[in-house]
Amino acid sequence: MSALLEVKGLTKRFGGLTAVNDVSFDVHEKEILSVIGPNGAGKSTLFKLISSFLPSSSGEVLFKGQRISNLAPHIVARKGVVRTFQETTIFKSMSVRDNVIISHHLRSQASLAGYFLGTKTALADEEEFGRSADEIVEFLNLGEIRNELASNLPQGHLRALGIAIGLATNPSVLLMDEPFAGMNHDETMRTVELVRGVRDRGVTVLLVEHDMPAVMKISDRIVVINFGEKIAEGIPSEIQENEKVIEAYLGSEDDEIGM
Amino acid sequence: MMLKRNQIIGVGFFLFVIFVAVPWLIHVSGRWDFYYTLTSVALLSIASGGVWLTFYIGRINIGQGAFALTGGYVAAILVVKYDVSFWLTIPIAGLFCAAVAVIIGLPILRLRGVYFAMITLVLTEVARLTALALPITNGAKGISSIPLPGELSILGLTLIPDFSTVANVKLAFYYLAAVLMVLCFAGLYRLVNSRIGHLCRSLQQNEELASSIGVNTAYLRVIAFAISSFLGGVSGAIFMAISRSIYPASFPVKDSVDFMLNCFLGGLGYVFGPMLGTFMIYFGWDVLFTTGKYQLLIYSAILILLILTLPNGVLSLRIFNKRGTAK
Amino acid sequence: MEQIIANGLYLGAQYALIALGLTLIFALMNVLNFAHGQMYVIGGFVTYTVYAQLELPFVVALFASAITLAVVGALIEKFLFRPVIKKSVREESTMLLAAGIAFFLDAVILLVFGEKQRGVPKIVNGLFNYDNYTLVMPYDKILVGFLAILSITTFILYMQYSKTGRAMRALAQDKIAAQLMGVNVERYSMIGFALGAMLAGVVGGLLVSITGVNLGMGGPTSIKAFMMVMIGGAGVISGAIAGGFILGMMESVGLTVLAAYGDITYLAIFISLMIFLAFRPQGLMGKPWG
Ligand SMILES: Nc1ncnc2c1ncn2[C@@H]1O[C@H](COP(=O)(O)OP(=O)(O)O)[C@@H](O)[C@H]1O
Ligand SMILES: [Mg+2]
C-alpha cells in the first residue's frame, strides 16, 4: 500500500504553547485512519494544519508526493483534500439539495462568465450537479428532506449533510473533525455506517475523534496523540492494549474513555 | 434564461411604464421637472444595485460614493482635458473604478462585518480628499461647464444624436438612464439567478465552508466588489454629464449611506430591492420638500418607523414574497 | 517638537473619550453607532445653552450635557435598537437604524439649535508658556485635556471595579455566558448605551469651550471615531484609548509636517489606516476572528 497523504514532522506553536509537536504518519489509499487523543491533545489543530486552515510552524504535509501545507484552503480542496467541520457548519439559508449542489464547485467545467451567459458547458454542469446531488442526498438518506431549509434540520441530519457537502467535492481524502460528537449510541452507529459507505465509494477518510468505541469499530488504523505528540500508531486491537494509550486516557477524565 | 409567463408580463409592463407611460404622463401634465427626478432615481439605483451585490456576498458597503465620484471625475477629465467622446468615457469610468476596486479590494475585502463597513465609509472620505488634493481634479473648484454628450455614431450611422441638438435634453438623459438601469438590473438578475449568485450566497452564509468546498472566496469577493464599483463609476459618469460639473463634494458620505439605505429599505434578499428602495427614498425626500425645515425630521422619522416595522426590508412584505425574485 | 506632542496629547484625550463611547456600545450590542457624532454635537449645544445663554457655571453645563445624552441614549436603546435587534434577521439592520437616528438627530439639532456656529466665553484665560515659546498651550486647553483624562480614568475605574461595570464587561465578552450567570442583558445594554452616549456628550461639552460647535460636525466626528476604533480594535477599551491617542498624535504631526503640501493630513491618515488594516485587520488590540 502506498501512502496517499504523508504527514511529516508537523509542528504548531501558539506563542509558548506547542499544540502539535513533530507529528508524522502516513495515510494509505482507501483506508479509514483515525487520530484520537484526550481533549486538548491537539487533534483539531492537527486537523486544521492538514487542511491548511492554519499555517504550520514547521514540518509539512504531502499529498501524492506534493506539498500541500501552507497553501490556501481552496487550493488544497482543489487538489482533493477536503475537510468537513466540527461545528456542524452548513449553508444555513439554503435547502439541503442546494447545499450539496453548490458544493460541486470543484467539478465545474464552465467559467464564471460561462455561468452568467448560460453556455452549453454551464448548462451541462448544472444538470450534472443536480443529478449527482440527488444521488449523494439519497446515499446519505436525506432524500425525503432534500428541499428543507438546512437551518431547520435536526442534529443527526446536519452531520449527514456535512458529509454530503464533503462528498460533493469529489475528494480523494475526506477529513472529518469529530463526526460523532454529541451523538447517542444509535446515531453514532448510523454515522459509522455512513462513513464506511463513504470509504466504499473509494474515498480515503481521515477522522479526528475522541469517541473510542466508534473509533475502534470504524478504523483501519489509529494514530494516538497526547499533549501534541504522537504516542502510538497501529490497528485498533494494538491500540487497545497499548500501555501508553491506556495511561493517557486514564490520566484524563473517565467519560473520555467511553468504554 | 427561462422566464415564466407572468414574469414576462411583469417585465413587459415595467418596460411599458418607464419607456412609454411615464414620458406620456409627463408630456400631458407638463411636469418636466419629473424627468430630472426619475433620471436621478435610475442612476442612483444603478449605484445602489452595485452596493446590493456587495451585500449579497456578505459585505456592508458604504463606499459607493467614492466610486461614483471617481467615475464622475474620470469621465469629466477625459471629456474636458483629452477631448474623449462622452460615450466612450462611460465604460472607461466604470472600468477604471473596477480596477481601483480590485486594488483596494484585495486587502480590505478580508475585513468583515462592521470593519468592512467602516473602512468603506472611510474610503468615501478618501475619495473626496483626493479630489481636493490632486492637481488634475482642480481642487475645491472642481470641473464645470462640461459640454453635453456629443453624437455617437458607428460607421457613419448615428446611434445617439448630439445632446446639444436634441429638442429635449431632459428626455434624452431620462432615456439614457432608464436604458442603463434596465440593463444593469437585467444583468444583476441573471447573475443572481445563475450559479454565480448561488456562489455569492455561499459566501454570504459561510466563507470558511465555501473555501473548504474549493471556492476561491477572495477572488469572488473581488469580482463582486469590482462589478459594484463599475456600476458606481458608470452612474457617477452620467451624473457628471447631467449636471455638467463635478466637485469633491458631489458624492459626500451622505450619498454612500443613502446607497446602503436604498438597498436595506428595498430588501437585501431581492434583486429589485435597490430599485424600489431608491425610488421610495428619493421620492419620499422630494415629496417632503414642501414641509420646509421639517423635511429632514419627517424623513428620518419615517425611515426609523419603517425600520421598526419592517426591519427586513419592504420587499419582505408578504404580498411581494409570493413572487419573490432573488430567493 | 514638544508642541506637537502636547497638541497630540490634548487631541488624543478628546478623541479617546469619543472612541470609548462608540466602542462600548459596539462591544455590548454589536451596534455601530452612526449617530455618535450627532450625540457629540448635542452635548456641545447643551453646554452652550446652559453655560453661555443661561450663564450657569461650566461644570453645571457639563453635567447637563452628560445627563441629557445619557437619557437620549437610554431612550434610543430601549425604544429603537432593542425592538429592531429582536425582530431583524440580519444584524446589519441595526446599522440602517443607526443611520436613520443620525439623520433624525441632525434634524432635531437643526430645529432646536439652528445651523449657526456657536461658541462660548473662555472658561479660563491665559497662556501657558514654557521655555520661551517652545511649548505654548492656552490654559483652557490644558484644563479641557485634564478633564478628558479624568473622565477616561473614571470610566476605566468604573468598568473595572463597579458591579455595573463588571456586568457590562461580562456581557461584552460573552453574551450567552453572561446571561447564564444571571446578568440582565436588556438592562445592561441600556445602561451601556446611555453611558456611551453620555461620553460623547461630555466631549461635546468640553470641546465647545475650545472649538465651538455647529451642526455639520456630527458626521465627520463619527468618521473620526470609526477610525480610532478601527486602529485600536472594535469593542476593546484599551484599543479605543490607544486609537484615540494615535489619531490625535497623527493629526498633530500631520498638521505640522504636511502643512507645506496643503490640506492632506487626513488623506495621509486615511491611506495609512487602510494599509495598516490590510496587514492587521483586527486592529492593534482586537481579537482576530475565525
Ligand atoms: N488559535 C489558537 N490559539 C492559541 N491556542 C490554541 C489555538 N487553538 C488551539 N489552541 C490550544 O492548542 C491546544 C490543542 O487544542 P485542540 O487542537 O483544539 O485540541 P483537541 O481538538 O484535541 O481537543 C489546546 O491547549 C488549545 O488551547
Ligand atoms: Mg477539538
mmCIF file with all atom_site columns, C-alpha atoms in Angstrom, chain A residues 83-152:
data_model
loop_
_atom_site.group_PDB
_atom_site.id
_atom_site.type_symbol
_atom_site.label_atom_id
_atom_site.label_alt_id
_atom_site.label_comp_id
_atom_site.label_asym_id
_atom_site.label_entity_id
_atom_site.label_seq_id
_atom_site.pdbx_PDB_ins_code
_atom_site.Cartn_x
_atom_site.Cartn_y
_atom_site.Cartn_z
_atom_site.occupancy
_atom_site.B_iso_or_equiv
_atom_site.pdbx_formal_charge
_atom_site.auth_seq_id
_atom_site.auth_comp_id
_atom_site.auth_asym_id
_atom_site.auth_atom_id
_atom_site.pdbx_PDB_model_num
ATOM 1  C CA . ARG A 1 83  ? -12.394 18.899 5.265   1.00 0.00 ? 83  ARG A CA 1
ATOM 2  C CA . THR A 1 84  ? -15.749 18.809 6.963   1.00 0.00 ? 84  THR A CA 1
ATOM 3  C CA . PHE A 1 85  ? -16.337 20.895 10.039  1.00 0.00 ? 85  PHE A CA 1
ATOM 4  C CA . GLN A 1 86  ? -16.561 20.005 13.690  1.00 0.00 ? 86  GLN A CA 1
ATOM 5  C CA . GLU A 1 87  ? -19.174 22.626 14.359  1.00 0.00 ? 87  GLU A CA 1
ATOM 6  C CA . THR A 1 88  ? -21.976 21.486 12.088  1.00 0.00 ? 88  THR A CA 1
ATOM 7  C CA . THR A 1 89  ? -21.157 24.120 9.524   1.00 0.00 ? 89  THR A CA 1
ATOM 8  C CA . ILE A 1 90  ? -23.530 24.302 6.578   1.00 0.00 ? 90  ILE A CA 1
ATOM 9  C CA . PHE A 1 91  ? -25.084 26.946 4.355   1.00 0.00 ? 91  PHE A CA 1
ATOM 10 C CA . LYS A 1 92  ? -27.978 27.729 6.637   1.00 0.00 ? 92  LYS A CA 1
ATOM 11 C CA . SER A 1 93  ? -30.381 29.549 4.348   1.00 0.00 ? 93  SER A CA 1
ATOM 12 C CA . MET A 1 94  ? -30.165 27.070 1.503   1.00 0.00 ? 94  MET A CA 1
ATOM 13 C CA . SER A 1 95  ? -32.104 23.877 1.006   1.00 0.00 ? 95  SER A CA 1
ATOM 14 C CA . VAL A 1 96  ? -30.382 20.564 1.623   1.00 0.00 ? 96  VAL A CA 1
ATOM 15 C CA . ARG A 1 97  ? -30.165 19.926 -2.084  1.00 0.00 ? 97  ARG A CA 1
ATOM 16 C CA . ASP A 1 98  ? -28.771 23.397 -2.801  1.00 0.00 ? 98  ASP A CA 1
ATOM 17 C CA . ASN A 1 99  ? -26.132 22.848 -0.129  1.00 0.00 ? 99  ASN A CA 1
ATOM 18 C CA . VAL A 1 100 ? -24.978 19.776 -1.972  1.00 0.00 ? 100 VAL A CA 1
ATOM 19 C CA . ILE A 1 101 ? -25.266 21.334 -5.431  1.00 0.00 ? 101 ILE A CA 1
ATOM 20 C CA . ILE A 1 102 ? -23.133 24.326 -4.556  1.00 0.00 ? 102 ILE A CA 1
ATOM 21 C CA . SER A 1 103 ? -20.519 22.005 -3.106  1.00 0.00 ? 103 SER A CA 1
ATOM 22 C CA . HIS A 1 104 ? -19.931 20.545 -6.553  1.00 0.00 ? 104 HIS A CA 1
ATOM 23 C CA . HIS A 1 105 ? -17.986 23.691 -7.271  1.00 0.00 ? 105 HIS A CA 1
ATOM 24 C CA . LEU A 1 106 ? -14.720 21.869 -7.850  1.00 0.00 ? 106 LEU A CA 1
ATOM 25 C CA . ARG A 1 107 ? -16.283 19.844 -10.623 1.00 0.00 ? 107 ARG A CA 1
ATOM 26 C CA . SER A 1 108 ? -17.192 22.977 -12.591 1.00 0.00 ? 108 SER A CA 1
ATOM 27 C CA . GLN A 1 109 ? -16.148 22.912 -16.206 1.00 0.00 ? 109 GLN A CA 1
ATOM 28 C CA . ALA A 1 110 ? -17.557 26.316 -17.135 1.00 0.00 ? 110 ALA A CA 1
ATOM 29 C CA . SER A 1 111 ? -16.097 29.662 -16.111 1.00 0.00 ? 111 SER A CA 1
ATOM 30 C CA . LEU A 1 112 ? -17.936 32.333 -14.129 1.00 0.00 ? 112 LEU A CA 1
ATOM 31 C CA . ALA A 1 113 ? -18.680 34.162 -17.365 1.00 0.00 ? 113 ALA A CA 1
ATOM 32 C CA . GLY A 1 114 ? -19.966 30.893 -18.786 1.00 0.00 ? 114 GLY A CA 1
ATOM 33 C CA . TYR A 1 115 ? -22.437 30.563 -15.953 1.00 0.00 ? 115 TYR A CA 1
ATOM 34 C CA . PHE A 1 116 ? -23.526 34.143 -16.472 1.00 0.00 ? 116 PHE A CA 1
ATOM 35 C CA . LEU A 1 117 ? -24.115 33.634 -20.173 1.00 0.00 ? 117 LEU A CA 1
ATOM 36 C CA . GLY A 1 118 ? -25.582 30.177 -19.735 1.00 0.00 ? 118 GLY A CA 1
ATOM 37 C CA . THR A 1 119 ? -23.234 28.434 -22.177 1.00 0.00 ? 119 THR A CA 1
ATOM 38 C CA . LYS A 1 120 ? -23.632 24.782 -23.097 1.00 0.00 ? 120 LYS A CA 1
ATOM 39 C CA . THR A 1 121 ? -20.883 23.722 -20.725 1.00 0.00 ? 121 THR A CA 1
ATOM 40 C CA . ALA A 1 122 ? -22.536 25.683 -17.933 1.00 0.00 ? 122 ALA A CA 1
ATOM 41 C CA . LEU A 1 123 ? -25.915 24.089 -18.567 1.00 0.00 ? 123 LEU A CA 1
ATOM 42 C CA . ALA A 1 124 ? -24.298 20.659 -18.705 1.00 0.00 ? 124 ALA A CA 1
ATOM 43 C CA . ASP A 1 125 ? -22.578 21.402 -15.400 1.00 0.00 ? 125 ASP A CA 1
ATOM 44 C CA . GLU A 1 126 ? -25.811 22.416 -13.750 1.00 0.00 ? 126 GLU A CA 1
ATOM 45 C CA . GLU A 1 127 ? -27.547 19.299 -14.945 1.00 0.00 ? 127 GLU A CA 1
ATOM 46 C CA . GLU A 1 128 ? -24.713 17.059 -13.862 1.00 0.00 ? 128 GLU A CA 1
ATOM 47 C CA . PHE A 1 129 ? -24.512 18.715 -10.420 1.00 0.00 ? 129 PHE A CA 1
ATOM 48 C CA . GLY A 1 130 ? -28.247 18.312 -9.900  1.00 0.00 ? 130 GLY A CA 1
ATOM 49 C CA . ARG A 1 131 ? -28.115 14.658 -10.809 1.00 0.00 ? 131 ARG A CA 1
ATOM 50 C CA . SER A 1 132 ? -25.055 13.970 -8.683  1.00 0.00 ? 132 SER A CA 1
ATOM 51 C CA . ALA A 1 133 ? -26.521 15.936 -5.757  1.00 0.00 ? 133 ALA A CA 1
ATOM 52 C CA . ASP A 1 134 ? -29.663 13.825 -5.871  1.00 0.00 ? 134 ASP A CA 1
ATOM 53 C CA . GLU A 1 135 ? -27.551 10.701 -5.808  1.00 0.00 ? 135 GLU A CA 1
ATOM 54 C CA . ILE A 1 136 ? -25.481 11.884 -2.843  1.00 0.00 ? 136 ILE A CA 1
ATOM 55 C CA . VAL A 1 137 ? -28.567 13.045 -0.992  1.00 0.00 ? 137 VAL A CA 1
ATOM 56 C CA . GLU A 1 138 ? -30.123 9.609  -1.421  1.00 0.00 ? 138 GLU A CA 1
ATOM 57 C CA . PHE A 1 139 ? -26.903 7.923  -0.418  1.00 0.00 ? 139 PHE A CA 1
ATOM 58 C CA . LEU A 1 140 ? -26.900 9.775  2.905   1.00 0.00 ? 140 LEU A CA 1
ATOM 59 C CA . ASN A 1 141 ? -30.611 9.141  3.482   1.00 0.00 ? 141 ASN A CA 1
ATOM 60 C CA . LEU A 1 142 ? -31.515 12.798 3.095   1.00 0.00 ? 142 LEU A CA 1
ATOM 61 C CA . GLY A 1 143 ? -33.824 12.232 0.141   1.00 0.00 ? 143 GLY A CA 1
ATOM 62 C CA . GLU A 1 144 ? -37.031 12.988 1.944   1.00 0.00 ? 144 GLU A CA 1
ATOM 63 C CA . ILE A 1 145 ? -35.838 16.301 3.273   1.00 0.00 ? 145 ILE A CA 1
ATOM 64 C CA . ARG A 1 146 ? -33.913 17.461 0.233   1.00 0.00 ? 146 ARG A CA 1
ATOM 65 C CA . ASN A 1 147 ? -35.974 20.641 -0.051  1.00 0.00 ? 147 ASN A CA 1
ATOM 66 C CA . GLU A 1 148 ? -35.918 21.541 3.648   1.00 0.00 ? 148 GLU A CA 1
ATOM 67 C CA . LEU A 1 149 ? -34.032 24.655 4.656   1.00 0.00 ? 149 LEU A CA 1
ATOM 68 C CA . ALA A 1 150 ? -30.762 23.454 6.154   1.00 0.00 ? 150 ALA A CA 1
ATOM 69 C CA . SER A 1 151 ? -31.232 25.572 9.279   1.00 0.00 ? 151 SER A CA 1
ATOM 70 C CA . ASN A 1 152 ? -34.351 23.555 10.131  1.00 0.00 ? 152 ASN A CA 1
#
